[in-house]
PDB file of C-alpha atoms in Angstrom:
ATOM      1  CA  MET J   1     -16.406  16.909   1.904  1.00  0.00           C
ATOM      2  CA  ALA J   2     -13.197  16.071   3.940  1.00  0.00           C
ATOM      3  CA  LEU J   3     -13.252  12.307   2.187  1.00  0.00           C
ATOM      4  CA  LEU J   4     -13.389  14.482  -1.135  1.00  0.00           C
ATOM      5  CA  MET J   5     -10.305  16.756  -0.841  1.00  0.00           C
ATOM      6  CA  ILE J   6      -8.200  14.154   0.520  1.00  0.00           C
ATOM      7  CA  THR J   7      -9.140  12.064  -2.857  1.00  0.00           C
ATOM      8  CA  LYS J   8      -8.017  15.459  -4.816  1.00  0.00           C
ATOM      9  CA  VAL J   9      -4.832  15.663  -3.105  1.00  0.00           C
ATOM     10  CA  ILE J  10      -3.864  12.020  -3.906  1.00  0.00           C
ATOM     11  CA  SER J  11      -4.862  11.877  -7.841  1.00  0.00           C
ATOM     12  CA  VAL J  12      -1.736  11.963  -9.618  1.00  0.00           C
ATOM     13  CA  SER J  13      -3.741  15.090 -11.580  1.00  0.00           C
ATOM     14  CA  ALA J  14      -2.138  16.724  -8.573  1.00  0.00           C
ATOM     15  CA  GLN J  15       1.361  16.918  -9.319  1.00  0.00           C
ATOM     16  CA  ASP J  16       2.055  20.100  -8.511  1.00  0.00           C
ATOM     17  CA  ASP J  17       1.181  19.712  -4.821  1.00  0.00           C
ATOM     18  CA  TRP J  18       4.009  17.120  -4.050  1.00  0.00           C
ATOM     19  CA  ASN J  19       7.221  18.156  -2.500  1.00  0.00           C
ATOM     20  CA  LEU J  20      10.069  15.306  -3.022  1.00  0.00           C
ATOM     21  CA  GLN J  21      10.555  13.890   0.706  1.00  0.00           C
ATOM     22  CA  LYS J  22      12.965  11.068  -0.275  1.00  0.00           C
ATOM     23  CA  ASP J  23      14.811   9.569  -3.468  1.00  0.00           C
ATOM     24  CA  LYS J  24      16.817   6.185  -2.957  1.00  0.00           C
ATOM     25  CA  ASP J  25      17.580   3.271  -5.354  1.00  0.00           C
ATOM     26  CA  GLY J  26      15.164   4.805  -7.799  1.00  0.00           C
ATOM     27  CA  ILE J  27      11.982   5.198  -5.457  1.00  0.00           C
ATOM     28  CA  LYS J  28      10.682   8.606  -4.586  1.00  0.00           C
ATOM     29  CA  VAL J  29       8.401   9.761  -1.606  1.00  0.00           C
ATOM     30  CA  TYR J  30       6.456  12.659  -1.623  1.00  0.00           C
ATOM     31  CA  SER J  31       4.125  14.579   0.477  1.00  0.00           C
ATOM     32  CA  ALA J  32       1.517  17.050   0.156  1.00  0.00           C
ATOM     33  CA  LYS J  33      -0.360  18.656   2.408  1.00  0.00           C
ATOM     34  CA  VAL J  34      -4.363  18.147   3.027  1.00  0.00           C
ATOM     35  CA  PRO J  35      -6.696  20.827   3.596  1.00  0.00           C
ATOM     36  CA  ASP J  36      -8.256  20.482   7.278  1.00  0.00           C
ATOM     37  CA  SER J  37      -5.352  17.933   8.578  1.00  0.00           C
ATOM     38  CA  LYS J  38      -1.855  18.217  10.183  1.00  0.00           C
ATOM     39  CA  ILE J  39      -0.895  14.661   8.829  1.00  0.00           C
ATOM     40  CA  ARG J  40       0.467  15.037   5.293  1.00  0.00           C
ATOM     41  CA  ALA J  41      -0.614  12.971   2.198  1.00  0.00           C
ATOM     42  CA  ILE J  42       2.316  10.597   1.238  1.00  0.00           C
ATOM     43  CA  LYS J  43       2.959   9.575  -2.637  1.00  0.00           C
ATOM     44  CA  VAL J  44       5.499   6.871  -3.614  1.00  0.00           C
ATOM     45  CA  VAL J  45       7.129   6.021  -7.177  1.00  0.00           C
ATOM     46  CA  ALA J  46       9.203   3.602  -8.245  1.00  0.00           C
ATOM     47  CA  ASN J  47       9.801   1.243 -11.786  1.00  0.00           C
ATOM     48  CA  TYR J  48      10.154  -2.702 -11.477  1.00  0.00           C
ATOM     49  CA  GLU J  49      10.896  -5.065 -14.182  1.00  0.00           C
ATOM     50  CA  ALA J  50       7.222  -7.200 -14.080  1.00  0.00           C
ATOM     51  CA  THR J  51       4.002  -6.891 -15.224  1.00  0.00           C
ATOM     52  CA  PRO J  52       1.150  -4.589 -13.763  1.00  0.00           C
ATOM     53  CA  GLU J  53      -0.763  -8.235 -13.180  1.00  0.00           C
ATOM     54  CA  GLU J  54       2.670  -9.494 -11.297  1.00  0.00           C
ATOM     55  CA  ILE J  55       2.257  -6.149  -9.379  1.00  0.00           C
ATOM     56  CA  ALA J  56      -1.347  -6.249  -8.656  1.00  0.00           C
ATOM     57  CA  ASN J  57      -1.253  -9.770  -7.760  1.00  0.00           C
ATOM     58  CA  ILE J  58       0.871  -9.171  -4.930  1.00  0.00           C
ATOM     59  CA  VAL J  59      -1.282  -6.401  -3.264  1.00  0.00           C
ATOM     60  CA  MET J  60      -4.148  -8.550  -3.553  1.00  0.00           C
ATOM     61  CA  ASP J  61      -2.871 -10.991  -1.629  1.00  0.00           C
ATOM     62  CA  ILE J  62      -3.782 -10.836   1.430  1.00  0.00           C
ATOM     63  CA  ASN J  63      -2.154 -13.847   2.789  1.00  0.00           C
ATOM     64  CA  SER J  64       1.068 -12.650   1.469  1.00  0.00           C
ATOM     65  CA  SER J  65       0.999  -9.570   2.498  1.00  0.00           C
ATOM     66  CA  GLN J  66       3.281  -9.866   6.010  1.00  0.00           C
ATOM     67  CA  GLU J  67       6.200 -10.218   3.425  1.00  0.00           C
ATOM     68  CA  TRP J  68       6.598  -7.351   1.894  1.00  0.00           C
ATOM     69  CA  VAL J  69       4.570  -4.599   3.891  1.00  0.00           C
ATOM     70  CA  SER J  70       6.585  -3.015   6.673  1.00  0.00           C
ATOM     71  CA  HIS J  71       5.266  -3.190  10.656  1.00  0.00           C
ATOM     72  CA  LEU J  72       2.241  -5.136   9.982  1.00  0.00           C
ATOM     73  CA  LYS J  73       1.857  -7.943  12.977  1.00  0.00           C
ATOM     74  CA  SER J  74      -1.429  -9.491  11.565  1.00  0.00           C
ATOM     75  CA  THR J  75      -3.810  -9.637   8.694  1.00  0.00           C
ATOM     76  CA  TYR J  76      -6.595 -11.638   7.716  1.00  0.00           C
ATOM     77  CA  LEU J  77      -8.770 -11.699   5.070  1.00  0.00           C
ATOM     78  CA  VAL J  78     -12.287 -10.469   6.662  1.00  0.00           C
ATOM     79  CA  LYS J  79     -14.563 -11.022   3.089  1.00  0.00           C
ATOM     80  CA  ARG J  80     -13.817 -11.802  -0.690  1.00  0.00           C
ATOM     81  CA  VAL J  81     -16.392 -10.152  -2.982  1.00  0.00           C
ATOM     82  CA  SER J  82     -15.061 -11.231  -6.087  1.00  0.00           C
ATOM     83  CA  GLN J  83     -12.004 -11.776  -7.897  1.00  0.00           C
ATOM     84  CA  ASN J  84     -11.420  -7.985  -7.889  1.00  0.00           C
ATOM     85  CA  GLU J  85     -13.024  -7.016  -4.878  1.00  0.00           C
ATOM     86  CA  LEU J  86     -12.470  -7.534  -1.040  1.00  0.00           C
ATOM     87  CA  TYR J  87     -12.297  -7.082   2.564  1.00  0.00           C
ATOM     88  CA  TYR J  88      -9.333  -7.449   4.859  1.00  0.00           C
ATOM     89  CA  TYR J  89      -8.346  -6.906   8.605  1.00  0.00           C
ATOM     90  CA  ALA J  90      -4.921  -5.332   9.567  1.00  0.00           C
ATOM     91  CA  GLU J  91      -2.936  -5.101  12.987  1.00  0.00           C
ATOM     92  CA  VAL J  92       0.112  -2.271  12.286  1.00  0.00           C
ATOM     93  CA  ASN J  93       2.877  -2.549  14.906  1.00  0.00           C
ATOM     94  CA  LEU J  94       4.181   0.570  16.625  1.00  0.00           C
ATOM     95  CA  PRO J  95       7.056   0.914  18.872  1.00  0.00           C
ATOM     96  CA  TRP J  96       6.316   1.296  22.321  1.00  0.00           C
ATOM     97  CA  PRO J  97       4.712   3.392  24.229  1.00  0.00           C
ATOM     98  CA  ALA J  98       2.375   4.178  21.662  1.00  0.00           C
ATOM     99  CA  SER J  99      -0.649   1.459  21.130  1.00  0.00           C
ATOM    100  CA  ASN J 100      -0.934  -0.878  17.799  1.00  0.00           C
ATOM    101  CA  ARG J 101      -3.193   0.468  15.248  1.00  0.00           C
ATOM    102  CA  ASP J 102      -5.403  -1.823  13.378  1.00  0.00           C
ATOM    103  CA  PHE J 103      -8.369  -1.163  10.738  1.00  0.00           C
ATOM    104  CA  VAL J 104     -10.579  -2.516   7.363  1.00  0.00           C
ATOM    105  CA  ALA J 105      -9.718  -2.195   4.039  1.00  0.00           C
ATOM    106  CA  HIS J 106     -11.638  -2.158   0.816  1.00  0.00           C
ATOM    107  CA  LEU J 107      -9.812  -2.984  -2.125  1.00  0.00           C
ATOM    108  CA  THR J 108     -11.319  -2.826  -5.171  1.00  0.00           C
ATOM    109  CA  ARG J 109      -9.094  -3.346  -8.558  1.00  0.00           C
ATOM    110  CA  SER J 110      -9.910  -2.132 -12.238  1.00  0.00           C
ATOM    111  CA  GLU J 111      -7.899  -2.218 -15.254  1.00  0.00           C
ATOM    112  CA  ASN J 112      -8.233   0.383 -18.333  1.00  0.00           C
ATOM    113  CA  VAL J 113      -8.636  -1.843 -21.036  1.00  0.00           C
ATOM    114  CA  GLN J 114      -6.893   1.414 -23.361  1.00  0.00           C
ATOM    115  CA  THR J 115      -3.637   1.458 -21.452  1.00  0.00           C
ATOM    116  CA  GLY J 116      -3.695  -1.444 -19.693  1.00  0.00           C
ATOM    117  CA  ALA J 117      -3.081   0.096 -16.284  1.00  0.00           C
ATOM    118  CA  ILE J 118      -4.375  -1.627 -13.184  1.00  0.00           C
ATOM    119  CA  THR J 119      -5.883   0.974 -10.238  1.00  0.00           C
ATOM    120  CA  ILE J 120      -6.514  -0.165  -6.569  1.00  0.00           C
ATOM    121  CA  ASP J 121      -8.334   1.705  -4.695  1.00  0.00           C
ATOM    122  CA  GLY J 122      -7.796   0.607  -0.602  1.00  0.00           C
ATOM    123  CA  PRO J 123      -9.625   2.883   2.081  1.00  0.00           C
ATOM    124  CA  ALA J 124     -10.590   1.980   5.473  1.00  0.00           C
ATOM    125  CA  VAL J 125     -14.060   1.222   6.131  1.00  0.00           C
ATOM    126  CA  THR J 126     -16.022   0.689   9.733  1.00  0.00           C
ATOM    127  CA  GLY J 127     -18.454  -1.941  10.984  1.00  0.00           C
ATOM    128  CA  TRP J 128     -16.776  -4.879   9.617  1.00  0.00           C
ATOM    129  CA  VAL J 129     -14.652  -6.196  12.461  1.00  0.00           C
ATOM    130  CA  ASP J 130     -14.931  -5.174  16.523  1.00  0.00           C
ATOM    131  CA  GLU J 131     -12.556  -2.692  17.694  1.00  0.00           C
ATOM    132  CA  LYS J 132     -10.328  -4.689  20.549  1.00  0.00           C
ATOM    133  CA  LYS J 133      -9.018  -3.901  23.499  1.00  0.00           C
ATOM    134  CA  GLY J 134      -5.286  -1.441  23.614  1.00  0.00           C
ATOM    135  CA  ILE J 135      -5.359  -1.409  19.789  1.00  0.00           C
ATOM    136  CA  VAL J 136      -6.733   2.065  17.988  1.00  0.00           C
ATOM    137  CA  ARG J 137      -9.062   1.471  15.361  1.00  0.00           C
ATOM    138  CA  ILE J 138      -7.894   3.506  11.908  1.00  0.00           C
ATOM    139  CA  ASN J 139     -11.593   4.695  10.441  1.00  0.00           C
ATOM    140  CA  ASN J 140     -10.157   7.485   8.252  1.00  0.00           C
ATOM    141  CA  SER J 141      -7.445   6.404   5.325  1.00  0.00           C
ATOM    142  CA  VAL J 142      -7.473   6.829   1.694  1.00  0.00           C
ATOM    143  CA  GLY J 143      -5.510   5.457  -0.431  1.00  0.00           C
ATOM    144  CA  LYS J 144      -4.871   4.234  -4.581  1.00  0.00           C
ATOM    145  CA  TRP J 145      -2.329   2.377  -6.411  1.00  0.00           C
ATOM    146  CA  ILE J 146      -1.634   2.796 -10.201  1.00  0.00           C
ATOM    147  CA  ILE J 147       0.335   0.053 -11.502  1.00  0.00           C
ATOM    148  CA  THR J 148       1.255   1.791 -15.370  1.00  0.00           C
ATOM    149  CA  PRO J 149       2.815  -0.503 -18.318  1.00  0.00           C
ATOM    150  CA  LEU J 150       5.804   0.825 -19.802  1.00  0.00           C
ATOM    151  CA  ASP J 151       8.315  -0.820 -22.706  1.00  0.00           C
ATOM    152  CA  ASN J 152      10.870  -3.060 -21.966  1.00  0.00           C
ATOM    153  CA  ASN J 153       8.852  -5.069 -19.458  1.00  0.00           C
ATOM    154  CA  GLN J 154       8.788  -2.361 -16.785  1.00  0.00           C
ATOM    155  CA  VAL J 155       5.812  -0.813 -15.167  1.00  0.00           C
ATOM    156  CA  ARG J 156       5.600   2.364 -13.010  1.00  0.00           C
ATOM    157  CA  VAL J 157       4.186   1.786  -9.911  1.00  0.00           C
ATOM    158  CA  GLU J 158       2.550   4.436  -7.528  1.00  0.00           C
ATOM    159  CA  TYR J 159       1.155   4.633  -4.076  1.00  0.00           C
ATOM    160  CA  ALA J 160      -0.857   7.722  -2.351  1.00  0.00           C
ATOM    161  CA  LEU J 161      -2.089   7.935   1.068  1.00  0.00           C
ATOM    162  CA  HIS J 162      -3.470   9.358   3.600  1.00  0.00           C
ATOM    163  CA  VAL J 163      -4.344   8.585   6.905  1.00  0.00           C
ATOM    164  CA  ASP J 164      -5.352   9.579  10.064  1.00  0.00           C
ATOM    165  CA  PRO J 165      -3.354   7.429  12.997  1.00  0.00           C
ATOM    166  CA  ALA J 166      -6.146   8.837  15.322  1.00  0.00           C
ATOM    167  CA  GLY J 167      -5.759   8.549  19.195  1.00  0.00           C
ATOM    168  CA  SER J 168      -2.690  10.436  20.750  1.00  0.00           C
ATOM    169  CA  LEU J 169      -0.120   9.987  18.151  1.00  0.00           C
ATOM    170  CA  PRO J 170       1.492  14.188  17.654  1.00  0.00           C
ATOM    171  CA  SER J 171       1.160  14.844  13.982  1.00  0.00           C
ATOM    172  CA  TRP J 172       4.508  15.435  13.715  1.00  0.00           C
ATOM    173  CA  LEU J 173       5.921  12.763  14.850  1.00  0.00           C
ATOM    174  CA  VAL J 174       3.222  11.012  12.308  1.00  0.00           C
ATOM    175  CA  ASN J 175       4.967  13.221   9.368  1.00  0.00           C
ATOM    176  CA  MET J 176       8.314  12.610  10.730  1.00  0.00           C
ATOM    177  CA  PHE J 177       8.630   8.911  10.322  1.00  0.00           C
ATOM    178  CA  SER J 178       6.040   8.780   7.272  1.00  0.00           C
ATOM    179  CA  GLY J 179       8.727   8.453   4.663  1.00  0.00           C
ATOM    180  CA  GLU J 180      10.234   5.306   5.938  1.00  0.00           C
ATOM    181  CA  THR J 181       7.923   2.965   5.449  1.00  0.00           C
ATOM    182  CA  PRO J 182       6.917   3.729   1.981  1.00  0.00           C
ATOM    183  CA  MET J 183      10.421   3.676   1.138  1.00  0.00           C
ATOM    184  CA  GLN J 184      10.903   0.317   3.202  1.00  0.00           C
ATOM    185  CA  ILE J 185       7.396  -1.053   2.009  1.00  0.00           C
ATOM    186  CA  PHE J 186       8.925  -0.434  -2.165  1.00  0.00           C
ATOM    187  CA  GLU J 187      11.767  -2.086  -1.084  1.00  0.00           C
ATOM    188  CA  ASN J 188      10.394  -5.237  -0.037  1.00  0.00           C
ATOM    189  CA  LEU J 189       8.509  -4.904  -3.332  1.00  0.00           C
ATOM    190  CA  ARG J 190      11.442  -5.689  -4.982  1.00  0.00           C
ATOM    191  CA  GLN J 191      12.725  -8.324  -3.344  1.00  0.00           C
ATOM    192  CA  GLU J 192       8.815  -9.999  -3.156  1.00  0.00           C
ATOM    193  CA  LEU J 193       9.226 -10.095  -6.697  1.00  0.00           C
ATOM    194  CA  LYS J 194      12.167 -11.606  -6.727  1.00  0.00           C
ATOM    195  CA  ARG J 195      11.046 -14.608  -4.504  1.00  0.00           C
ATOM    196  CA  ASN J 196       7.868 -15.119  -6.451  1.00  0.00           C
ATOM    197  CA  ALA J 197      10.239 -15.205  -9.678  1.00  0.00           C
ATOM    198  CA  GLN J 198      12.388 -17.628  -8.007  1.00  0.00           C
ATOM    199  CA  GLN J 199       9.479 -19.697  -6.988  1.00  0.00           C
ATOM    200  CA  THR J 200       8.052 -20.029 -10.092  1.00  0.00           C
ATOM    201  CA  THR J 201      11.296 -21.113 -11.877  1.00  0.00           C
ATOM    202  CA  THR J 202      12.086 -23.547  -8.987  1.00  0.00           C
ATOM    203  CA  ALA J 203       8.313 -24.815 -10.096  1.00  0.00           C
ATOM    204  CA  MET J 204       8.930 -25.349 -13.517  1.00  0.00           C
ATOM    205  CA  LEU J 205      11.991 -27.098 -12.843  1.00  0.00           C
ATOM    206  CA  THR J 206      10.520 -29.342 -11.016  1.00  0.00           C
ATOM    207  CA  SER J 207       7.537 -29.904 -13.250  1.00  0.00           C
ATOM    208  CA  ASN J 208      10.295 -30.625 -15.951  1.00  0.00           C
ATOM    209  CA  ASN J 209      11.923 -33.206 -14.073  1.00  0.00           C
ATOM    210  CA  THR J 210       9.295 -35.251 -13.206  1.00  0.00           C
ATOM    211  CA  LYS J 211       7.903 -35.567 -16.774  1.00  0.00           C
TER     212      LYS J 211
END
């Protein structure tokens, strides 16, 4: 029941529940109350010059996630089910004296053939990786990416998340910093797109020069 309520809160249809928390450089961060939880849900929205496929490929590429996901200490692929489904492990750095957190997420990617929008769901799952000493395991987390094509090679990227960080972190501290990390991640995503574009251009030039 709690999972259903959280999913409803982070749904894009629940626009009236979201309050604007930050607005910087075209990136907007919203928060919303979640029933029976002291931790707010977070939603981040921004437009990028890219295709839905380019954004989705970055999100699904676990090997490059440390390049743009803030505070990520380590990550690795646990199991790839298909091109559109995988499980991965991640450890998140937290400042002393808090303990690091880790989790296993289940990513599933789907596309709306009528609109071209790509959705990536990424809830935390249990039972895939043994818990580690000194690291607090996150078992309750719901996240969703919605990548919608716009005109002029633009996309609207929306990410909504609710996570219970577990352990002894006070909820007021989690909520106070909850807007900073999503903002940084979306800024890093913009830089990751630029790096990928530069690498593609370099590869094309190299290929042309060798012909």
